[in-house]
Coordinates of N, CA and C in Angstrom, one line a residue:
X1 N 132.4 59.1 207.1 CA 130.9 59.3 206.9 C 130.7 60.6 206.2
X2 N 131.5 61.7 206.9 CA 131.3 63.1 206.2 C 131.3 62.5 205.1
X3 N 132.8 62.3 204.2 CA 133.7 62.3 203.1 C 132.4 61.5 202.1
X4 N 131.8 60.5 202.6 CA 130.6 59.8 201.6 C 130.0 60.7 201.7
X5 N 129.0 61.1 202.3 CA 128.2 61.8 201.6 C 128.7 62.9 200.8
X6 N 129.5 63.7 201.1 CA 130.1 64.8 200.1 C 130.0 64.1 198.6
X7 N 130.7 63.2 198.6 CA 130.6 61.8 197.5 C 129.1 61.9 196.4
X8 N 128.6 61.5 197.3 CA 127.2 61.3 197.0 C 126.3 62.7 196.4
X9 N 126.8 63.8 197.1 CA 126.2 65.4 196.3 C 126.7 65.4 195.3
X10 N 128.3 65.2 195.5 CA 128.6 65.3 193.8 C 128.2 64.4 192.8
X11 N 127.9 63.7 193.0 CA 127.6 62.8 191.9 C 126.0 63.0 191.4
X12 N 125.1 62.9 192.7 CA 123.7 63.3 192.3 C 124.2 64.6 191.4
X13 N 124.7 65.7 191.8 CA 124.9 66.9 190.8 C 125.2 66.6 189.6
X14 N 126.1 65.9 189.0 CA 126.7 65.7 188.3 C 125.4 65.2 187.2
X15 N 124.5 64.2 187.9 CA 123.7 63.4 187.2 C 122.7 64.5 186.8
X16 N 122.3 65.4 187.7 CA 121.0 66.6 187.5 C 121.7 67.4 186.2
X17 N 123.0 67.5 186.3 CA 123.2 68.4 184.9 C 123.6 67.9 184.0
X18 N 123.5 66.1 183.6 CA 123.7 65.6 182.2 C 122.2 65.4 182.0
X19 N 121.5 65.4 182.8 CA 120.1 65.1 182.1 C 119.5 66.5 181.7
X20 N 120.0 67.2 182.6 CA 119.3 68.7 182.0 C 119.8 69.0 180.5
X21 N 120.7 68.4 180.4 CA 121.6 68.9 179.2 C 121.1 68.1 177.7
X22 N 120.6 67.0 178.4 CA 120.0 65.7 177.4 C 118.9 66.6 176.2
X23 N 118.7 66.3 175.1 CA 117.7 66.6 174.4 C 117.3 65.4 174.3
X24 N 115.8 65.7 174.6 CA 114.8 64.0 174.6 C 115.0 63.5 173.5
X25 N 115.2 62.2 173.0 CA 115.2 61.8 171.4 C 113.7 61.3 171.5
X26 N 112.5 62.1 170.4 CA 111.1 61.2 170.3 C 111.6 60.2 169.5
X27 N 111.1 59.0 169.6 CA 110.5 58.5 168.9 C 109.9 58.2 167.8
X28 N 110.1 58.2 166.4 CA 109.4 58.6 165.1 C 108.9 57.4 164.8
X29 N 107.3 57.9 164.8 CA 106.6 57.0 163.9 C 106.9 56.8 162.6
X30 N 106.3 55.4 162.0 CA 106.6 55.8 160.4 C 105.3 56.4 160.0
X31 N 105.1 57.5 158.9 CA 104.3 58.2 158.5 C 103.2 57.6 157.5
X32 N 101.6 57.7 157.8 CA 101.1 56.7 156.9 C 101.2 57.6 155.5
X33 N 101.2 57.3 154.6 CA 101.4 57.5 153.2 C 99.8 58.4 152.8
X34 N 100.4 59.6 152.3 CA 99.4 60.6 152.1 C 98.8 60.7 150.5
X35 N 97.9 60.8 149.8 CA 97.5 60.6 148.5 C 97.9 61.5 147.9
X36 N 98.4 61.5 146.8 CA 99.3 62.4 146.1 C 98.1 63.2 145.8
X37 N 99.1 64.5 145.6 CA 98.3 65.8 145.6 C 97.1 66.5 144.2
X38 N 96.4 66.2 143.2 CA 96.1 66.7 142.0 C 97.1 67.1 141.7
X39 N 97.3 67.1 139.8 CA 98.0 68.1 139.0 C 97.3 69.8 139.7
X40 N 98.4 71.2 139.0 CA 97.5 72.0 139.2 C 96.8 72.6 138.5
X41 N 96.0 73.2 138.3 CA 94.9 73.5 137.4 C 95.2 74.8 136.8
X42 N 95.7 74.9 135.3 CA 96.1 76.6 134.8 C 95.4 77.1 134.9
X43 N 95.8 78.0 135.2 CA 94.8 79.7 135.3 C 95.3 80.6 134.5
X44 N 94.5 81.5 133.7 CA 94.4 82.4 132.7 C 96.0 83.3 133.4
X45 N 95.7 83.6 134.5 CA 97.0 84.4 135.2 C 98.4 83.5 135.1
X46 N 98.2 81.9 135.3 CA 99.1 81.1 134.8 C 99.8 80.9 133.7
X47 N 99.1 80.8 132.8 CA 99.4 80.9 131.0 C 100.0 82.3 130.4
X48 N 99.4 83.4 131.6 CA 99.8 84.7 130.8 C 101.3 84.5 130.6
X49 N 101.2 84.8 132.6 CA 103.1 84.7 132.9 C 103.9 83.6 132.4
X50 N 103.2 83.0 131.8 CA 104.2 81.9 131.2 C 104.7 81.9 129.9
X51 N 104.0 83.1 129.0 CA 104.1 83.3 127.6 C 104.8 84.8 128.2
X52 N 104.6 85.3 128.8 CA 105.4 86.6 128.9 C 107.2 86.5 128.3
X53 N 107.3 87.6 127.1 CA 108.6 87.5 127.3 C 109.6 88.3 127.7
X54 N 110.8 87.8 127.7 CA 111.6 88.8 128.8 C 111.9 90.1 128.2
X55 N 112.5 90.7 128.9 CA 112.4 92.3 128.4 C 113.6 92.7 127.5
X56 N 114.2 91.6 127.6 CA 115.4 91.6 126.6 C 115.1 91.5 125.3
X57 N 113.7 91.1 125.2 CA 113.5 90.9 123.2 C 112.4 91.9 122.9
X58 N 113.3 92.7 122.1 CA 111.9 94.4 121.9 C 111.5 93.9 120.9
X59 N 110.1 93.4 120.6 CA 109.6 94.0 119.4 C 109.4 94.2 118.7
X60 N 110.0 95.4 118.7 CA 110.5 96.8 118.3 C 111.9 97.0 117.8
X61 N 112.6 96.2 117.9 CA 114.0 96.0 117.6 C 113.8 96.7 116.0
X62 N 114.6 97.5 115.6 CA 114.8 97.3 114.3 C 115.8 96.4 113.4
X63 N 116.7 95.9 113.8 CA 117.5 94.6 113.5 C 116.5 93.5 113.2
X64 N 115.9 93.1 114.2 CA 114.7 92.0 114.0 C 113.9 92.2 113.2
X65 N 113.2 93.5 113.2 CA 112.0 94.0 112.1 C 112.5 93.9 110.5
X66 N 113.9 94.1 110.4 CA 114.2 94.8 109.1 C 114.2 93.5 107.9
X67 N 114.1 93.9 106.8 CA 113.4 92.8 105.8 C 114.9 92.6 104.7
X68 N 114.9 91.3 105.0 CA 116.0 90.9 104.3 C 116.5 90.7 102.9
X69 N 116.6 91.4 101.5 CA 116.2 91.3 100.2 C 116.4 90.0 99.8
X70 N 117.6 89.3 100.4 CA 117.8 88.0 99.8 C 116.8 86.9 100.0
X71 N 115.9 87.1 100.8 CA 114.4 86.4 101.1 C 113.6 87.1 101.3
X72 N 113.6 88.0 100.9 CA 112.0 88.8 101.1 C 110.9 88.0 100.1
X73 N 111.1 87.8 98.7 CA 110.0 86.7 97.7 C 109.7 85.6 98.1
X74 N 110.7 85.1 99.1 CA 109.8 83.7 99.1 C 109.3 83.9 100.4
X75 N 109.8 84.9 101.3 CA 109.0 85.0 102.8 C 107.7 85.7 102.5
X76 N 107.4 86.3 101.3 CA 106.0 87.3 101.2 C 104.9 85.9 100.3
X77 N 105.9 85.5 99.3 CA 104.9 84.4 98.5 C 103.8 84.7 97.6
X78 N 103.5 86.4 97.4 CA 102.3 86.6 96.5 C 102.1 86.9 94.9
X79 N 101.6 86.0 94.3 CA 101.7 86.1 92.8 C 100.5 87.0 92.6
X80 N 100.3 88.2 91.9 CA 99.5 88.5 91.4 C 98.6 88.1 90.2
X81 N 97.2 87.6 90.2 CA 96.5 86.7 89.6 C 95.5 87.7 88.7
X82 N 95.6 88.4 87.5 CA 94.8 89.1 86.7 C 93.6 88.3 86.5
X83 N 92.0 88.8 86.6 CA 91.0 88.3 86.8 C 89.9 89.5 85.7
X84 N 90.6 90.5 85.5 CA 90.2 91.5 84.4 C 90.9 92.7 83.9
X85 N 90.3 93.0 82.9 CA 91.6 94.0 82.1 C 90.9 95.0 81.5
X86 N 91.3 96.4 81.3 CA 90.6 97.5 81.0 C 91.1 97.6 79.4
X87 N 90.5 97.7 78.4 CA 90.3 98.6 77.0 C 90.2 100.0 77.0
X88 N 90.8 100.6 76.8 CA 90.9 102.0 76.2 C 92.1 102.8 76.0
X89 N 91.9 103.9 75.7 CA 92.8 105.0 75.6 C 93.7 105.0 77.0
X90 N 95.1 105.5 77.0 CA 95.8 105.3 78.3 C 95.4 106.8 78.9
X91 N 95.4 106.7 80.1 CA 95.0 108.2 80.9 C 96.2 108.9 80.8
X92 N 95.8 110.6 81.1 CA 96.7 111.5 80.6 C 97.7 112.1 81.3
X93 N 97.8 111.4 82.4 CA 98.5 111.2 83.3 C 99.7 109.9 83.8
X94 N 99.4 109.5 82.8 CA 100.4 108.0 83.2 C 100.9 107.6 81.7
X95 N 102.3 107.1 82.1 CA 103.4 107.0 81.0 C 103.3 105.6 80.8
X96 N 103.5 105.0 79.5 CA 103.0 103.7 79.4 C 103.8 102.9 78.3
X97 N 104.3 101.9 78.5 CA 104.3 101.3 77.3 C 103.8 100.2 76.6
X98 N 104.0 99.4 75.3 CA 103.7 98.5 74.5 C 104.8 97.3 74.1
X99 N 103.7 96.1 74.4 CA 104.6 95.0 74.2 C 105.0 95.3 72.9
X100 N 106.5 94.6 73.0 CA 107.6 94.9 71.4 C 106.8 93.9 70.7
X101 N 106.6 92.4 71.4 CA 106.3 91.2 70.1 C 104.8 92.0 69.3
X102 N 104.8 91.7 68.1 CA 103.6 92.1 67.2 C 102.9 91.0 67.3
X103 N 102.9 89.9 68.0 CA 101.7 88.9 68.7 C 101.0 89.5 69.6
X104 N 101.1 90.7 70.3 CA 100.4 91.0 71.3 C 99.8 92.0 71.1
X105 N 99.3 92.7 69.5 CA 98.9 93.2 68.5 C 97.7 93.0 67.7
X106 N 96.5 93.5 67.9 CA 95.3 93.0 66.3 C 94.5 94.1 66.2
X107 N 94.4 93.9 65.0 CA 93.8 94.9 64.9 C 92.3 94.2 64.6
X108 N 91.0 95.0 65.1 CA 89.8 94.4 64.9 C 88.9 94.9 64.7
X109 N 88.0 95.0 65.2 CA 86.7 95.7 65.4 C 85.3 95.8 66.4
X110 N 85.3 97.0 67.3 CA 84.5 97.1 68.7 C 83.2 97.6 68.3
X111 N 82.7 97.9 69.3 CA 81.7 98.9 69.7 C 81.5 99.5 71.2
X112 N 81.7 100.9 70.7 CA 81.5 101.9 72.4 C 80.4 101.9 72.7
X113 N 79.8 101.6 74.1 CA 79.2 102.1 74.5 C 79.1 103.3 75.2
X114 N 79.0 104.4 75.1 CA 79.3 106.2 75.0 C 78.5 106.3 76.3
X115 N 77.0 105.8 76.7 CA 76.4 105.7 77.6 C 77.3 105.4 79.2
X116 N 77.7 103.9 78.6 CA 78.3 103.4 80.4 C 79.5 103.1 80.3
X117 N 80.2 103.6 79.2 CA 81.9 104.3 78.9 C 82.4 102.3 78.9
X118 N 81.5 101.5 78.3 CA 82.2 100.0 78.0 C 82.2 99.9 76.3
X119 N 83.2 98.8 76.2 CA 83.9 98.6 75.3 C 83.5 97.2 74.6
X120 N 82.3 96.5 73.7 CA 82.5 95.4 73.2 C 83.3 95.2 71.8
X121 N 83.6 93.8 72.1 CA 84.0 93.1 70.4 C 83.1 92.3 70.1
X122 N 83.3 92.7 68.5 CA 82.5 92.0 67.6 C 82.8 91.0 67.1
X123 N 82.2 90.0 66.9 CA 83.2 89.0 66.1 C 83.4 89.1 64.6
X124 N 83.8 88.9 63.8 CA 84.1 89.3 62.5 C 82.5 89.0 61.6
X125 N 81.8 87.9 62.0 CA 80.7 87.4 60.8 C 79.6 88.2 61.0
X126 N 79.9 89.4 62.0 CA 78.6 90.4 62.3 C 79.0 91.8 62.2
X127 N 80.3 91.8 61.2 CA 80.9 93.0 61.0 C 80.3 93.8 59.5
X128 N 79.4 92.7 58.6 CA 79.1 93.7 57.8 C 77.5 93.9 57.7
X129 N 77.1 93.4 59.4 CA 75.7 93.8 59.6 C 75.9 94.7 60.5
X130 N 76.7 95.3 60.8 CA 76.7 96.9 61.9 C 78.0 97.9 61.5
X131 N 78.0 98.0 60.3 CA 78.9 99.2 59.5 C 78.5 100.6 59.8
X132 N 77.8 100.7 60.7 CA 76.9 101.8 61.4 C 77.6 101.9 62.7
X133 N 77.9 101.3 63.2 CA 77.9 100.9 65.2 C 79.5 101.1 65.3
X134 N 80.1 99.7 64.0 CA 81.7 99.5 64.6 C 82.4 100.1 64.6
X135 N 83.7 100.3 65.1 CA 84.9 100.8 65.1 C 86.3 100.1 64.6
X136 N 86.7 100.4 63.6 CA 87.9 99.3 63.3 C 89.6 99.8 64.5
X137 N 90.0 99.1 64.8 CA 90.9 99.6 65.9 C 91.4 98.5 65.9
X138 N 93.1 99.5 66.7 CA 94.2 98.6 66.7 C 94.3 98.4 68.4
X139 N 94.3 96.7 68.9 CA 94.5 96.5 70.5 C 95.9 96.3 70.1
X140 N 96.5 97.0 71.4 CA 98.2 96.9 71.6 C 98.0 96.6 73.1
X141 N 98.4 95.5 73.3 CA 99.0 95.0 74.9 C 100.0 95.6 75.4
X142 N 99.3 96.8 76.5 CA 100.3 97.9 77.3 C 100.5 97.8 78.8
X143 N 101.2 98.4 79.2 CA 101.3 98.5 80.6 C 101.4 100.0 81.2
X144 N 101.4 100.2 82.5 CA 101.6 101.8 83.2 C 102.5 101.1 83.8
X145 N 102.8 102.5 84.7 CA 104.3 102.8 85.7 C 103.9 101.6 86.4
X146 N 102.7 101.9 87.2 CA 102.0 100.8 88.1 C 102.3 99.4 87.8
X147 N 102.8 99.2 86.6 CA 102.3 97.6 86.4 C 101.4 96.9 86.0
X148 N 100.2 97.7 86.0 CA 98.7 97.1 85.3 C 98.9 97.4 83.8
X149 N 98.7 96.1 83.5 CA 98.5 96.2 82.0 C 96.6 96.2 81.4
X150 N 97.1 96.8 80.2 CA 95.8 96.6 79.7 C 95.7 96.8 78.3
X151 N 94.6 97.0 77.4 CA 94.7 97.0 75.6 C 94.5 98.2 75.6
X152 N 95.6 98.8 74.4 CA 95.6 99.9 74.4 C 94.7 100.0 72.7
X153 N 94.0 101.0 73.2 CA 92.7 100.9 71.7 C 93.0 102.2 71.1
X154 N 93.5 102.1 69.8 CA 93.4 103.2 68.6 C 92.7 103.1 67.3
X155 N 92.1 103.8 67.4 CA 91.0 103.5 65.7 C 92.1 104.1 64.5
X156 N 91.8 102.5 63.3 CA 92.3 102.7 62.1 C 91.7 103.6 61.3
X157 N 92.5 104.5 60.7 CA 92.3 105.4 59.4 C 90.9 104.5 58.4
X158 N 90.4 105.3 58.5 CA 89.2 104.6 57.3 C 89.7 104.4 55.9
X159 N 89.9 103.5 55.1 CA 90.2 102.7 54.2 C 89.9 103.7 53.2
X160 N 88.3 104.2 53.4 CA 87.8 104.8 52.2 C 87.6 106.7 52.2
X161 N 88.4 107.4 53.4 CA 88.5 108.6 53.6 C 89.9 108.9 53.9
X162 N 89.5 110.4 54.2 CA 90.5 110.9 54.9 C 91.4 110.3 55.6
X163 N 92.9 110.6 56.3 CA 93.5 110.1 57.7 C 93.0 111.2 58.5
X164 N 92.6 111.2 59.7 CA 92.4 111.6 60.5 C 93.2 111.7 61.5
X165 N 94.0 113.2 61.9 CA 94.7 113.3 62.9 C 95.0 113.1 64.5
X166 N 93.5 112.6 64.9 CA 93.2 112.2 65.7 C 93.6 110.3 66.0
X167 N 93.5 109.6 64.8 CA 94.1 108.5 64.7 C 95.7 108.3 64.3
X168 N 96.3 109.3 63.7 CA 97.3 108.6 63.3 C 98.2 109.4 64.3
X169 N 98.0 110.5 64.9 CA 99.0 110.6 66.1 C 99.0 109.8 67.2
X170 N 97.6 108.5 67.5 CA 97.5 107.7 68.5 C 98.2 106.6 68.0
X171 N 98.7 106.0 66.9 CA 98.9 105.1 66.1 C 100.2 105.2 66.8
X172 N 100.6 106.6 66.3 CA 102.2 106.9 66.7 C 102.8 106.5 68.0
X173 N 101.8 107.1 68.4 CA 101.8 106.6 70.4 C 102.4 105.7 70.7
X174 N 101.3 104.6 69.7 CA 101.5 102.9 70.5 C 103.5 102.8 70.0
X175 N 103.1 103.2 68.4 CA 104.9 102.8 68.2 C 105.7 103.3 69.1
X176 N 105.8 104.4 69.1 CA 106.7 105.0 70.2 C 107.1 104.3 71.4
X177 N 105.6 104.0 72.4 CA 105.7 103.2 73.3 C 106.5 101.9 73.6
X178 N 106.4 101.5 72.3 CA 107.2 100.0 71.9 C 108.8 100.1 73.1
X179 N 109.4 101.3 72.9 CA 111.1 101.5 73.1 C 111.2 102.4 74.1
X180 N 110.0 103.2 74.6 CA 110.0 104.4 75.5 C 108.9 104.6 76.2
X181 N 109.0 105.1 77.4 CA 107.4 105.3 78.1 C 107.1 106.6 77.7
X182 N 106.1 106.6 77.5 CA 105.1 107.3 76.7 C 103.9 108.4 77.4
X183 N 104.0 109.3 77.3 CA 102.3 110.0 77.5 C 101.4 110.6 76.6
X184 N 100.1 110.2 76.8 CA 99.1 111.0 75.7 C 97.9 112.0 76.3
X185 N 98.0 113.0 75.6 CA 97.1 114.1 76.2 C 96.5 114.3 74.5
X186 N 95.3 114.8 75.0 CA 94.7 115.5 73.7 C 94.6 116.8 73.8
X187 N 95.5 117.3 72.6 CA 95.7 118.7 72.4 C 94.4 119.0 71.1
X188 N 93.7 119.9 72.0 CA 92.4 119.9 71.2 C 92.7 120.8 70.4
X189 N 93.6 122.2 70.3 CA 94.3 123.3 69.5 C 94.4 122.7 68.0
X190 N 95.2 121.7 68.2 CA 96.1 120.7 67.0 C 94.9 119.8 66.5
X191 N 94.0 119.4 67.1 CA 93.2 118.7 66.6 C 94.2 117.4 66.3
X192 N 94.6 116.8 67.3 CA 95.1 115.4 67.3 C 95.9 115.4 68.5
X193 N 96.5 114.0 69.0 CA 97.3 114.1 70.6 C 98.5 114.3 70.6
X194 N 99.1 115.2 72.0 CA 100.3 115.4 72.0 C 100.9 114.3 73.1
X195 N 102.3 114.0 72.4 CA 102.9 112.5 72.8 C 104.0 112.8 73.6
X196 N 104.3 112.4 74.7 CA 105.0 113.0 75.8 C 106.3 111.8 75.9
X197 N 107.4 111.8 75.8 CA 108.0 110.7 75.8 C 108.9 111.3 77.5
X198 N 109.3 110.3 78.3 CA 110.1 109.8 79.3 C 111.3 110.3 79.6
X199 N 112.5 110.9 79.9 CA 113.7 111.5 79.6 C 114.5 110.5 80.6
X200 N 114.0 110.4 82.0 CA 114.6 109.6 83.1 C 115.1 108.1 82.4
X201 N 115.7 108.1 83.2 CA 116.0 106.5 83.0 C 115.3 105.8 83.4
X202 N 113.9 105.1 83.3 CA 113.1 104.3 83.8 C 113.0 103.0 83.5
X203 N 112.8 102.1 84.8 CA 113.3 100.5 84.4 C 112.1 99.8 83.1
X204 N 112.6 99.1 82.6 CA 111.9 98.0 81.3 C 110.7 97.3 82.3
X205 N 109.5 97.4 81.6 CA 107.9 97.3 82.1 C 107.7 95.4 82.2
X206 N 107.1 94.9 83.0 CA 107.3 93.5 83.3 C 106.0 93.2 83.0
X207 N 105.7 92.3 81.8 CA 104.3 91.6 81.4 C 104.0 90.6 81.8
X208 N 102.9 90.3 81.8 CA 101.7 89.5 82.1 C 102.2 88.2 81.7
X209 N 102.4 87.0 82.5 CA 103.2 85.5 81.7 C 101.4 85.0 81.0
X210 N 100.9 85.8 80.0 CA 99.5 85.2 79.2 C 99.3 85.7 77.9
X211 N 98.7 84.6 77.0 CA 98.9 84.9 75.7 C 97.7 86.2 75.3
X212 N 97.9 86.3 73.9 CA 97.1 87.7 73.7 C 95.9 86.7 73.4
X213 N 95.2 85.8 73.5 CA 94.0 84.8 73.5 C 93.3 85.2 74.8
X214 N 94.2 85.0 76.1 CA 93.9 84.9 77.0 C 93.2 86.5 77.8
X215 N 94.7 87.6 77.1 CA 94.4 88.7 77.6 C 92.8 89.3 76.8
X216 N 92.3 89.1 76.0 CA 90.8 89.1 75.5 C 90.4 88.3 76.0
X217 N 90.1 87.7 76.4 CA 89.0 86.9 77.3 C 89.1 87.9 78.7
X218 N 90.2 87.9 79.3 CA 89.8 88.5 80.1 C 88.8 89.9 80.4
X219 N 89.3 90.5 78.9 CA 89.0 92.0 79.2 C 87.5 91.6 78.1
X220 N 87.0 91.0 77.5 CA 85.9 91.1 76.7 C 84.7 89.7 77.1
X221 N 85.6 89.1 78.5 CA 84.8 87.6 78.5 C 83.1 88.2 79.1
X222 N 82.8 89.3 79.4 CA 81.3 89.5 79.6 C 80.5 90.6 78.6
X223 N 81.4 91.0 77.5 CA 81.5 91.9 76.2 C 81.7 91.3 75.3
X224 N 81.3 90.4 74.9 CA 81.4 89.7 73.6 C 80.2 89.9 72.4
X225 N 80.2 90.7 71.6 CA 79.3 90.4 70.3 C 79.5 89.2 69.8
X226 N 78.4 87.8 69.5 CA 78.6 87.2 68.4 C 77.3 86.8 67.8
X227 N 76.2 87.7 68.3 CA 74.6 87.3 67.6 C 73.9 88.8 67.5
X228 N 72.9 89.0 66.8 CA 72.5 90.1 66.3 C 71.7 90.2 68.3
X229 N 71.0 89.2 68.2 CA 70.3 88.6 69.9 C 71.4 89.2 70.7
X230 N 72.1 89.9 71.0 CA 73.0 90.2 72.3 C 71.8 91.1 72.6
X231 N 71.9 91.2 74.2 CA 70.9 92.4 74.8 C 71.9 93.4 74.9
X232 N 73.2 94.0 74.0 CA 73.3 95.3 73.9 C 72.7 95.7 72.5
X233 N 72.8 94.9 71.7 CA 72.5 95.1 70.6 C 71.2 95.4 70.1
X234 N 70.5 94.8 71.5 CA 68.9 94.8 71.3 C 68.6 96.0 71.5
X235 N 69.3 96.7 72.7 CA 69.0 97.9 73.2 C 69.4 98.7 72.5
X236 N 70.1 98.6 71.6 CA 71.2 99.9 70.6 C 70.3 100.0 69.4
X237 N 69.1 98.8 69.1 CA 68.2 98.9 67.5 C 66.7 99.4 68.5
X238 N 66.7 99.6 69.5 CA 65.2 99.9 70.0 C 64.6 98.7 70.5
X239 N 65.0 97.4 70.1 CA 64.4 96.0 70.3 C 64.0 95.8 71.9
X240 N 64.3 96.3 72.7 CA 64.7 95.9 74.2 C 64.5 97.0 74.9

């Protein structure tokens, strides 16, 4: 009788400490299905950090920045488009030269206006109704250091006088300029200009891809004489 019940404690014990030991298993529902959530909505703060870049790309690099000669012209792409052109004497400060072909050469006949320092042409059928006004002159298609070209204007020796020093040292100019860059200053002393020629080795001047038709229009397309009626003409007889 002892011996059972002894029996009997150990086993109830036995039983008290597998269950203590048990972790309850619940039960799982199945879960009802939840509505999917919205996309999320970018925010200004979202976009930044997302274009941010890493700290590894400066820049500022000069590797990256530096400009590659062998594509630099077609990466820049800009043609410069002449839309007007200056007539006169070259400034006395800039070395210049003259296209070699003698197509880019005429000699003609202007008129100064002294007043607002502009330059018209005349057309030839109204040249022997203002033998008072014109100026017979040689246009030479020139260029500066810069690259701008423009007509270089020298008045011809009068037919029926003197030569005048003042013209045939400018005459010389333009020749000169043909083969060498050139400067002109007027030496008022001499009473005619002193001609400065280039000594450096300076590179050959790059013209204009346009004919000498075209380069007059440009430079004379709102300066044109071809009627006694022009309103400069009006203004130059008192008419206006």
């Amino acid at each position: 009788m002892g011996d059972n019940s002894n029996n009997e404690r150990r086993v109830l014990k036995k039983i008290k400490k597998s269950r203590a030991t048990e972790t309850p298993q619940l039960e799982t529902q199945p879960s009802e299905a939840l509505p999917s959530d919205p996309p999320p909505v970018a925010t200004e703060t979202a976009t930044a950090t997302a274009t941010v870049k890493p700290e590894s790309l400066d820049p500022f690099d000069p590797a990256a920045l530096r400009l590659n000669p062998n594509t630099a012209s077609g990466a820049i792409g800009v043609k410069r488009k002449l839309v007007t052109l200056k007539c006169g004497k070259p400034d006395k400060m800039e070395f210049c030269r003259v296209h070699p072909d003698p197509v880019y050469r005429i000699d003609t006949a202007i008129i100064e206006d002294k007043v607002n320092h502009e330059t018209y042409l005349v057309a030839p059928a109204l040249w022997p109704e203002l033998p008072d006004f014109i100026s017979l002159v040689r246009l030479c298609t020139a260029v500066n250091r810069h690259g701008t070209p423009f007509l270089w204007q020298a008045k011809l020796p009068d037919p029926n006088g003197r030569p005048m020093d003042w013209h045939t040292s400018m005459l010389e100019a333009q020749e000169l300029a043909v083969k060498s860059w050139v400067r002109v200053q007027a030496d008022m002393s001499a009473g005619s200009y002193a001609v400065f020629e280039a000594t450096g080795n300076l590179p050959e001047p790059e013209w204009p891809d346009l004919s000498l038709r075209e380069l007059l229009e440009l430079t004379f397309k709102t300066r044109f004489i071809d009627s006694l009626n022009h309103a400069f003409l009006q203004e130059l007889f008192g008419a206006a």
